[in-house]
Tab-separated table of N, CA and C in Angstrom:
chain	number	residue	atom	x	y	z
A	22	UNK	N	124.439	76.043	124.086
A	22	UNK	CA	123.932	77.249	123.440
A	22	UNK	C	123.906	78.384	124.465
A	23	UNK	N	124.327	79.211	124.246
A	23	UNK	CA	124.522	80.778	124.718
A	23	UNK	C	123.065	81.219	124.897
A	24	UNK	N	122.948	81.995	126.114
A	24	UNK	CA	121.397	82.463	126.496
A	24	UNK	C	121.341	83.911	125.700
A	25	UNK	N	121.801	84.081	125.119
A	25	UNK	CA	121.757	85.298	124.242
A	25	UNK	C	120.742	85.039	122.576
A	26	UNK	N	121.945	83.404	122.193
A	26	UNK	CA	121.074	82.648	121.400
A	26	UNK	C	119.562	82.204	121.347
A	27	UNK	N	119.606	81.773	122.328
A	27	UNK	CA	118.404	81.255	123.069
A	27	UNK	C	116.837	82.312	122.658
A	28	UNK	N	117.723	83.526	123.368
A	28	UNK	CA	116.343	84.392	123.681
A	28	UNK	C	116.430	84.994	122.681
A	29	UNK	N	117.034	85.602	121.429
A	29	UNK	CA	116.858	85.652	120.288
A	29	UNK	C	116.051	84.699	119.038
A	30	UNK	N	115.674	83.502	119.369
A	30	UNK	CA	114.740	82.390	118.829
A	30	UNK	C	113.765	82.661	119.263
A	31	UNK	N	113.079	83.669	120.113
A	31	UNK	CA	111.787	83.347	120.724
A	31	UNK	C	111.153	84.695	119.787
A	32	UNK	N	111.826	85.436	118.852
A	32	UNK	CA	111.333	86.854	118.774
A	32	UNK	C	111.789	86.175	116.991
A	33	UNK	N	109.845	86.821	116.234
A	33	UNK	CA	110.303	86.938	114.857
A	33	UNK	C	111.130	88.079	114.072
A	34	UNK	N	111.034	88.055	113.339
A	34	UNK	CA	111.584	89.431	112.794
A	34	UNK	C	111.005	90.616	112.704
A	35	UNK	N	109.611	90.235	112.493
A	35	UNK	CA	108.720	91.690	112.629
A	35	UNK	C	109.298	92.178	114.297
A	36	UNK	N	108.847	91.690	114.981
A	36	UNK	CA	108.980	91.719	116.940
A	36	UNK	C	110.407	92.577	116.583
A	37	UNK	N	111.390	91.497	116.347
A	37	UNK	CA	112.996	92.545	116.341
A	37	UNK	C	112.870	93.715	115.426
A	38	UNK	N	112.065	93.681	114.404
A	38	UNK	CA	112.488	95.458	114.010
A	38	UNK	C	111.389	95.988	114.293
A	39	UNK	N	110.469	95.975	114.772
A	39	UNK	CA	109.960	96.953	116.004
A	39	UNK	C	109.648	97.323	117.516
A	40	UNK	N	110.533	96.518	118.006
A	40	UNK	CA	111.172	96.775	119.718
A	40	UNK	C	111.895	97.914	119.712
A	41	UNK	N	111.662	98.285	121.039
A	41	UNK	CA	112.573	99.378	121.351
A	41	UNK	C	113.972	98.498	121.800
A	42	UNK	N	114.901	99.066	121.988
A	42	UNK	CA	116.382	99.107	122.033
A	42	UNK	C	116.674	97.924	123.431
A	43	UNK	N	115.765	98.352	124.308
A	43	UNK	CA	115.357	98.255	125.450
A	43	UNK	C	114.965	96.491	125.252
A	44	UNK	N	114.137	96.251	124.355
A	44	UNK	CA	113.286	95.475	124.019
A	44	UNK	C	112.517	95.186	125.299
A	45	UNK	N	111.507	95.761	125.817
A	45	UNK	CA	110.209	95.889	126.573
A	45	UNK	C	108.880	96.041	126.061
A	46	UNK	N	109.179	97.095	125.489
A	46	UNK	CA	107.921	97.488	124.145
A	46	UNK	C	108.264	97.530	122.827
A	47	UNK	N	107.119	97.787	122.161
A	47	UNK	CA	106.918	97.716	120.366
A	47	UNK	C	107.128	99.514	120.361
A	48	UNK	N	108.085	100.044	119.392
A	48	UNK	CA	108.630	101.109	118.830
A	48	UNK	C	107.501	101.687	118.013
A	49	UNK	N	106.352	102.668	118.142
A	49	UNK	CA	105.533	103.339	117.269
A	49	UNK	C	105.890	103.468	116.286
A	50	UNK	N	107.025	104.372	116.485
A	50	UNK	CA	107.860	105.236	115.007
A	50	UNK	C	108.557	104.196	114.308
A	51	UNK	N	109.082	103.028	115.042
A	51	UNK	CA	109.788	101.630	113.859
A	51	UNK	C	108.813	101.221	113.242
A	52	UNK	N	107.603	100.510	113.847
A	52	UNK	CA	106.025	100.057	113.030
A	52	UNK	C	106.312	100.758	112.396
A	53	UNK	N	105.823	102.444	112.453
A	53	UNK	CA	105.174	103.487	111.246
A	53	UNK	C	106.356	103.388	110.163
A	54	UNK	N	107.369	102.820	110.736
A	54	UNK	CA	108.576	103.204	109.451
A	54	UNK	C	108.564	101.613	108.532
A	55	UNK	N	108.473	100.497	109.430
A	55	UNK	CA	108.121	99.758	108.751
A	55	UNK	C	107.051	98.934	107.602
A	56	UNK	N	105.862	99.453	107.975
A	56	UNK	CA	104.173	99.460	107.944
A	56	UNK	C	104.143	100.545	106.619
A	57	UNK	N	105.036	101.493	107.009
A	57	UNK	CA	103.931	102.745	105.621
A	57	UNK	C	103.042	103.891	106.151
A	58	UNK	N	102.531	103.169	107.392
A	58	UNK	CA	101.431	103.552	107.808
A	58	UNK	C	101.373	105.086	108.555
A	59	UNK	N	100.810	105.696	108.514
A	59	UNK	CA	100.980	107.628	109.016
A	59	UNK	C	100.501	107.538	110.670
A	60	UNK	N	101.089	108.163	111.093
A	60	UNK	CA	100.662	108.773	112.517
A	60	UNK	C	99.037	109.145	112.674
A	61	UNK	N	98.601	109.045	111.961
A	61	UNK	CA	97.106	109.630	112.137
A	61	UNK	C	96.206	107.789	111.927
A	62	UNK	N	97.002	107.370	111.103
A	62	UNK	CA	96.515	105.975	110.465
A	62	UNK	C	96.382	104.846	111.706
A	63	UNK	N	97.608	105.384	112.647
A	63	UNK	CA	97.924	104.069	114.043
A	63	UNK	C	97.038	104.758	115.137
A	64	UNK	N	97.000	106.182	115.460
A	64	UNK	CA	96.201	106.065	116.374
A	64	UNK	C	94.874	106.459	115.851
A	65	UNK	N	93.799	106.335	114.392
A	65	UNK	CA	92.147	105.790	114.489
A	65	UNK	C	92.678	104.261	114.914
A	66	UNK	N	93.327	103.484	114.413
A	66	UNK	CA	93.110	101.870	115.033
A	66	UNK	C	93.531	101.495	116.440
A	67	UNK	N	94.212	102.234	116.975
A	67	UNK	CA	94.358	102.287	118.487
A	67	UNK	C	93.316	103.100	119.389
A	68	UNK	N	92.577	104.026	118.555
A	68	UNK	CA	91.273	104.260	119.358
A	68	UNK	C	91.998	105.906	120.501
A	69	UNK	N	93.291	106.137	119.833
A	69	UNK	CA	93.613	107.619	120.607
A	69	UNK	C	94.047	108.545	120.137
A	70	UNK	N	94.037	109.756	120.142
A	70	UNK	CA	94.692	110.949	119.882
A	70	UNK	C	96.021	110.734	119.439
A	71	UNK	N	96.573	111.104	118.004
A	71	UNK	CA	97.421	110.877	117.460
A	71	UNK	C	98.781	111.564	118.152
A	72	UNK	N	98.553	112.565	119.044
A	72	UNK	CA	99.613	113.300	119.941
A	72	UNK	C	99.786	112.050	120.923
A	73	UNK	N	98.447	110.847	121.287
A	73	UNK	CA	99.131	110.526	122.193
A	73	UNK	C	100.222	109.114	121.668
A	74	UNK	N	100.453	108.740	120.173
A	74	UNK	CA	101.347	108.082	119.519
A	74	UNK	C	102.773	108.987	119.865
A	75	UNK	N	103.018	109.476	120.155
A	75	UNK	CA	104.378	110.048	120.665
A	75	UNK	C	104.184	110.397	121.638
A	76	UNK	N	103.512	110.796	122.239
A	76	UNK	CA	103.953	111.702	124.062
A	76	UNK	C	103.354	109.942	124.994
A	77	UNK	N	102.863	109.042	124.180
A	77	UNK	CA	102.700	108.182	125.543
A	77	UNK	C	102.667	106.716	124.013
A	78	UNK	N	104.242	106.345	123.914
A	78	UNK	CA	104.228	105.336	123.316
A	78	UNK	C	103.589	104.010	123.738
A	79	UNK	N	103.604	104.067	125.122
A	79	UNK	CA	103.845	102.629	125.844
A	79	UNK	C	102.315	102.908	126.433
A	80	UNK	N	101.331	103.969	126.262
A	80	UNK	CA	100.107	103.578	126.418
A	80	UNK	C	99.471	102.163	125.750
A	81	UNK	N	98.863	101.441	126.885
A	81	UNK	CA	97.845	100.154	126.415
A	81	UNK	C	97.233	100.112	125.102
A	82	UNK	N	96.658	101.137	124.767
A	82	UNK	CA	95.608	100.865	123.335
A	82	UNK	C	96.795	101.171	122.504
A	83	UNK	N	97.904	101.930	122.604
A	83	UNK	CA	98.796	102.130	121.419
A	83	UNK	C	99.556	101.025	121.315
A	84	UNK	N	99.895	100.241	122.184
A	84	UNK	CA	100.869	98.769	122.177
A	84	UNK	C	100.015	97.581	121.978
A	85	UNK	N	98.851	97.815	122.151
A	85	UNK	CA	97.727	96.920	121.679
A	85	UNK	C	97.452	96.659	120.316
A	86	UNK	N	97.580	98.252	119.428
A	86	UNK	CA	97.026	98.188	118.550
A	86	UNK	C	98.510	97.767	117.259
A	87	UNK	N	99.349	97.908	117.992
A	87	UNK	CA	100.709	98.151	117.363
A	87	UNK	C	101.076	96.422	116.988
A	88	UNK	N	100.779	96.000	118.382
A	88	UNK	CA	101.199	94.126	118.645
A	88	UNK	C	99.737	93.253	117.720
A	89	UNK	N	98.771	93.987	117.680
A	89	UNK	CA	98.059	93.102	116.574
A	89	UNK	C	98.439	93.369	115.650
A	90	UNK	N	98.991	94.347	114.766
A	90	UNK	CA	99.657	94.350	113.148
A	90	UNK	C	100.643	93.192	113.489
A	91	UNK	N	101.803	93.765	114.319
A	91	UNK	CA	103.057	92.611	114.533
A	91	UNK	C	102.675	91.496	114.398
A	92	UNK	N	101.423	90.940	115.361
A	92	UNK	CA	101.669	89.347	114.815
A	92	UNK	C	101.042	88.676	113.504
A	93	UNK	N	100.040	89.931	113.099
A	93	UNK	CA	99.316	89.374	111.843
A	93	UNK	C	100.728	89.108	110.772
A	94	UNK	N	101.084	90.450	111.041
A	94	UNK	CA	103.201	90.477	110.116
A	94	UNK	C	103.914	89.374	110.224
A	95	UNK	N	104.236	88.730	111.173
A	95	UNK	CA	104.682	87.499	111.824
A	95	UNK	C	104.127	86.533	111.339
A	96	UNK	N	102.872	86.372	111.253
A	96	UNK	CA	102.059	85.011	110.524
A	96	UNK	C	102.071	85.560	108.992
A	97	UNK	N	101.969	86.660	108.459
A	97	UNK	CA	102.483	86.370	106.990
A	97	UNK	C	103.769	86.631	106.373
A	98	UNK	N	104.895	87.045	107.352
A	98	UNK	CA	106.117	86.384	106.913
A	98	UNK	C	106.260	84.954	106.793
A	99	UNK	N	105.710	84.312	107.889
A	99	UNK	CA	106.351	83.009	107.694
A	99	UNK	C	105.558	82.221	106.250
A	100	UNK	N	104.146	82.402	105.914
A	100	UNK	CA	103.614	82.459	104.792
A	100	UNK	C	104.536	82.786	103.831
A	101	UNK	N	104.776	84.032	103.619
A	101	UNK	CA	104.996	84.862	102.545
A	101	UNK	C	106.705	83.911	102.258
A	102	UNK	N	107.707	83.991	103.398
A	102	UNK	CA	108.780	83.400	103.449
A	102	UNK	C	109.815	84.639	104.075
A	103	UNK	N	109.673	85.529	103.803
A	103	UNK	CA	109.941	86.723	104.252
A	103	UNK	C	109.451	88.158	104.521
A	104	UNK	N	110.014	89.277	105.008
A	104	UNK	CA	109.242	89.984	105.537
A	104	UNK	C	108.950	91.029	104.960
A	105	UNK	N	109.898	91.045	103.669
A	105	UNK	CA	109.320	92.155	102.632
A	105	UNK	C	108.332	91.652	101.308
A	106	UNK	N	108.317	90.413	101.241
A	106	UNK	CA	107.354	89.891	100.845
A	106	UNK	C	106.027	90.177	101.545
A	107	UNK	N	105.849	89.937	102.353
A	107	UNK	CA	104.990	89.809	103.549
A	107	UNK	C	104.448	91.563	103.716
A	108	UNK	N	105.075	92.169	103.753
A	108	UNK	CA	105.136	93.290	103.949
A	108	UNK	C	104.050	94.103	102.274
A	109	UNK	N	104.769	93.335	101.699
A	109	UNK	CA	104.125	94.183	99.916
A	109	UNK	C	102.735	93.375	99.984
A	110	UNK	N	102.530	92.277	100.571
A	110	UNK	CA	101.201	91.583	100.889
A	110	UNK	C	100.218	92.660	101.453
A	111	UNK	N	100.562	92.957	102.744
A	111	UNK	CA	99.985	93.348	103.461
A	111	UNK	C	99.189	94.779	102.789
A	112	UNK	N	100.224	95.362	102.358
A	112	UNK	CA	99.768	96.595	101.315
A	112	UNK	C	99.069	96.520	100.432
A	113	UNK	N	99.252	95.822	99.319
A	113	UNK	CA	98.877	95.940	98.162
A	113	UNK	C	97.820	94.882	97.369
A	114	UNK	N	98.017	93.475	98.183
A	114	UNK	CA	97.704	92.519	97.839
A	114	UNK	C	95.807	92.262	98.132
A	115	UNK	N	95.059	92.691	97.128
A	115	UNK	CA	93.811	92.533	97.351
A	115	UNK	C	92.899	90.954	97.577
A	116	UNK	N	92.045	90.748	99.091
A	116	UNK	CA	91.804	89.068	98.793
A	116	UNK	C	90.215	89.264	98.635
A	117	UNK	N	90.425	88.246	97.972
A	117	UNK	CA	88.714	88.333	96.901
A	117	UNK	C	88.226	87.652	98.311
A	118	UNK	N	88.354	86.960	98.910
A	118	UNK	CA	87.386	86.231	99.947
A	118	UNK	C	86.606	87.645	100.812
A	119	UNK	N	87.275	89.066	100.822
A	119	UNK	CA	86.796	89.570	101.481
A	119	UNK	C	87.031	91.048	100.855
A	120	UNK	N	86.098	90.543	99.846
A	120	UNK	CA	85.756	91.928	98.662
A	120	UNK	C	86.949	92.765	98.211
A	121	UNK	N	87.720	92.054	97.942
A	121	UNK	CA	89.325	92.600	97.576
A	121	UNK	C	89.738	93.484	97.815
A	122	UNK	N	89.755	94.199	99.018
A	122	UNK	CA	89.934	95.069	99.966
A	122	UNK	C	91.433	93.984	100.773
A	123	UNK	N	92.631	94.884	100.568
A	123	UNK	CA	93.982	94.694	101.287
A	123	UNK	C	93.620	94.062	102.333
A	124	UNK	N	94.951	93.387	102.963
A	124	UNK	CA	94.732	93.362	104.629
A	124	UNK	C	95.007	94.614	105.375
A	125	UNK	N	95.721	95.641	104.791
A	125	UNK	CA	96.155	96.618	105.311
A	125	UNK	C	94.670	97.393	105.731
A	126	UNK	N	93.678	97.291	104.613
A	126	UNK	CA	92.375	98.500	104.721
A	126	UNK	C	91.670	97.510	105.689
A	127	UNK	N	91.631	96.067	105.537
A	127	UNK	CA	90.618	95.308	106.582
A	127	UNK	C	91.502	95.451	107.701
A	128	UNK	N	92.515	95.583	108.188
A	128	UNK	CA	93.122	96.364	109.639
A	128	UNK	C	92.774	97.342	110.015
A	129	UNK	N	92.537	98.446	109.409
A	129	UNK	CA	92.487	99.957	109.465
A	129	UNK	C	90.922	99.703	109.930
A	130	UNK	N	89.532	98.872	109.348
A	130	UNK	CA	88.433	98.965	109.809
A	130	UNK	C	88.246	98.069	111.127
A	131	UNK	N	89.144	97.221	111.423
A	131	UNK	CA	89.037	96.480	112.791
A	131	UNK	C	89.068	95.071	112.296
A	132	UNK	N	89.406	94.617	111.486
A	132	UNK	CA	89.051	93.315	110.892
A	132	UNK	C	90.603	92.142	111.008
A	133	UNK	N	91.799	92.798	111.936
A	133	UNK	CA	92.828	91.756	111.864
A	133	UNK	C	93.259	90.214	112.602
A	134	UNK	N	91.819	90.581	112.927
A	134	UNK	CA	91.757	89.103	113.587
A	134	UNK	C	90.830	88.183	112.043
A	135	UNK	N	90.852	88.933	111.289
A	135	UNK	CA	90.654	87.960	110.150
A	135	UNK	C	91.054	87.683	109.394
A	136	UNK	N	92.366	88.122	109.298
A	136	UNK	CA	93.312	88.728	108.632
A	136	UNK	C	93.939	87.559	108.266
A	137	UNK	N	94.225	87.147	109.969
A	137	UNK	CA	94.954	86.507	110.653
A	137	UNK	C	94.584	85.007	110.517
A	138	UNK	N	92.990	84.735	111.052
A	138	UNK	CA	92.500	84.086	110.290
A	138	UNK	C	92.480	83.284	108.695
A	139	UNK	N	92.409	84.299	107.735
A	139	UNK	CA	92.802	84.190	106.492
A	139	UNK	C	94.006	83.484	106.392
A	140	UNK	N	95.383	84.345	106.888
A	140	UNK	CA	96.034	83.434	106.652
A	140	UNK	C	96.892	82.051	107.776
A	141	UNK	N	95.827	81.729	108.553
A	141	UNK	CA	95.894	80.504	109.109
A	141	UNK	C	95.244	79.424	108.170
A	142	UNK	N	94.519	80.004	107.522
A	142	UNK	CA	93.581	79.229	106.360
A	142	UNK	C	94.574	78.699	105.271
A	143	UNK	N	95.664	79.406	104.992
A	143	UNK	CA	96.207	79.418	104.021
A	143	UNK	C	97.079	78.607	103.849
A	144	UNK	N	98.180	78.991	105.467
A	144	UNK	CA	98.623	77.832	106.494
A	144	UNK	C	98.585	76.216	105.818
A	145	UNK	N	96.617	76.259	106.347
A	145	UNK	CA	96.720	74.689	106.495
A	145	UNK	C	95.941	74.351	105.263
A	146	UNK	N	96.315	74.785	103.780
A	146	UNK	CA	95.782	74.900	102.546
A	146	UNK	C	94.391	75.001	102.341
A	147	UNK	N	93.753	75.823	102.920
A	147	UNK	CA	91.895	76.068	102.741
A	147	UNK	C	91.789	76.826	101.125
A	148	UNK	N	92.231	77.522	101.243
A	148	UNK	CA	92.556	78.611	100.320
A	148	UNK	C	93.810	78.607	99.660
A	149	UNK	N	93.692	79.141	98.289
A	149	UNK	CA	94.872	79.221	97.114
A	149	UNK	C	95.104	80.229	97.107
């Protein structure tokens, strides 16, 4: 197997369509294009000035806040089966376990580590 192969298995699909080119960092503007989500929306959950979502992509709290959507995305593609499935989840899909409020709005208040949670639950059949 080709090391090209190789290191392409280690990255889901969310990860590949929002890397930069480079693949070093997570792409703001690919998330926001992928996600839905507005420039004002990524940096309240990154905790910075929405100027600094473009003039300082590769700031810590913005790649922080960017790589917890990614992997919650990542754990409900593989759920979902794919990533636009996964994706219309994330949006639209209200869960009664936690007052039927999206995962998208329980992200936006700080809540994607439960998200995540949730669907590890789901994973290992806790929940229907």
């Amino acid at each position: 197997m080709e090391k090209a192969a190789i290191g392409q298995g280690l990255l889901g699909p969310v990860v590949q369509a929002v890397a930069e080119p480079e693949g070093r960092y997570l792409d703001p503007r690919r998330f926001l294009n992928l996600t839905g989500m507005q420039v004002q929306d990524l940096a309240a959950l990154a905790g910075v000035d929405r100027n600094t979502v473009a003039r300082n992509p590769h700031s810590p709290k913005v790649q922080n806040a960017v790589g917890a959507v990614v992997r919650l995305l990542e754990s409900a593609t593989e759920v979902a089966g794919d990533l636009n499935r996964a994706l219309l989840w994330y949006r639209h899909q209200p869960i009664e376990a936690y007052r039927f409020q999206t995962p998208a709005e329980l992200v936006a208040k700080g809540h994607a580590d439960a998200v995540v949670a949730y669907l590890d639950d789901l994973r290992h059949g806790t929940y229907s």
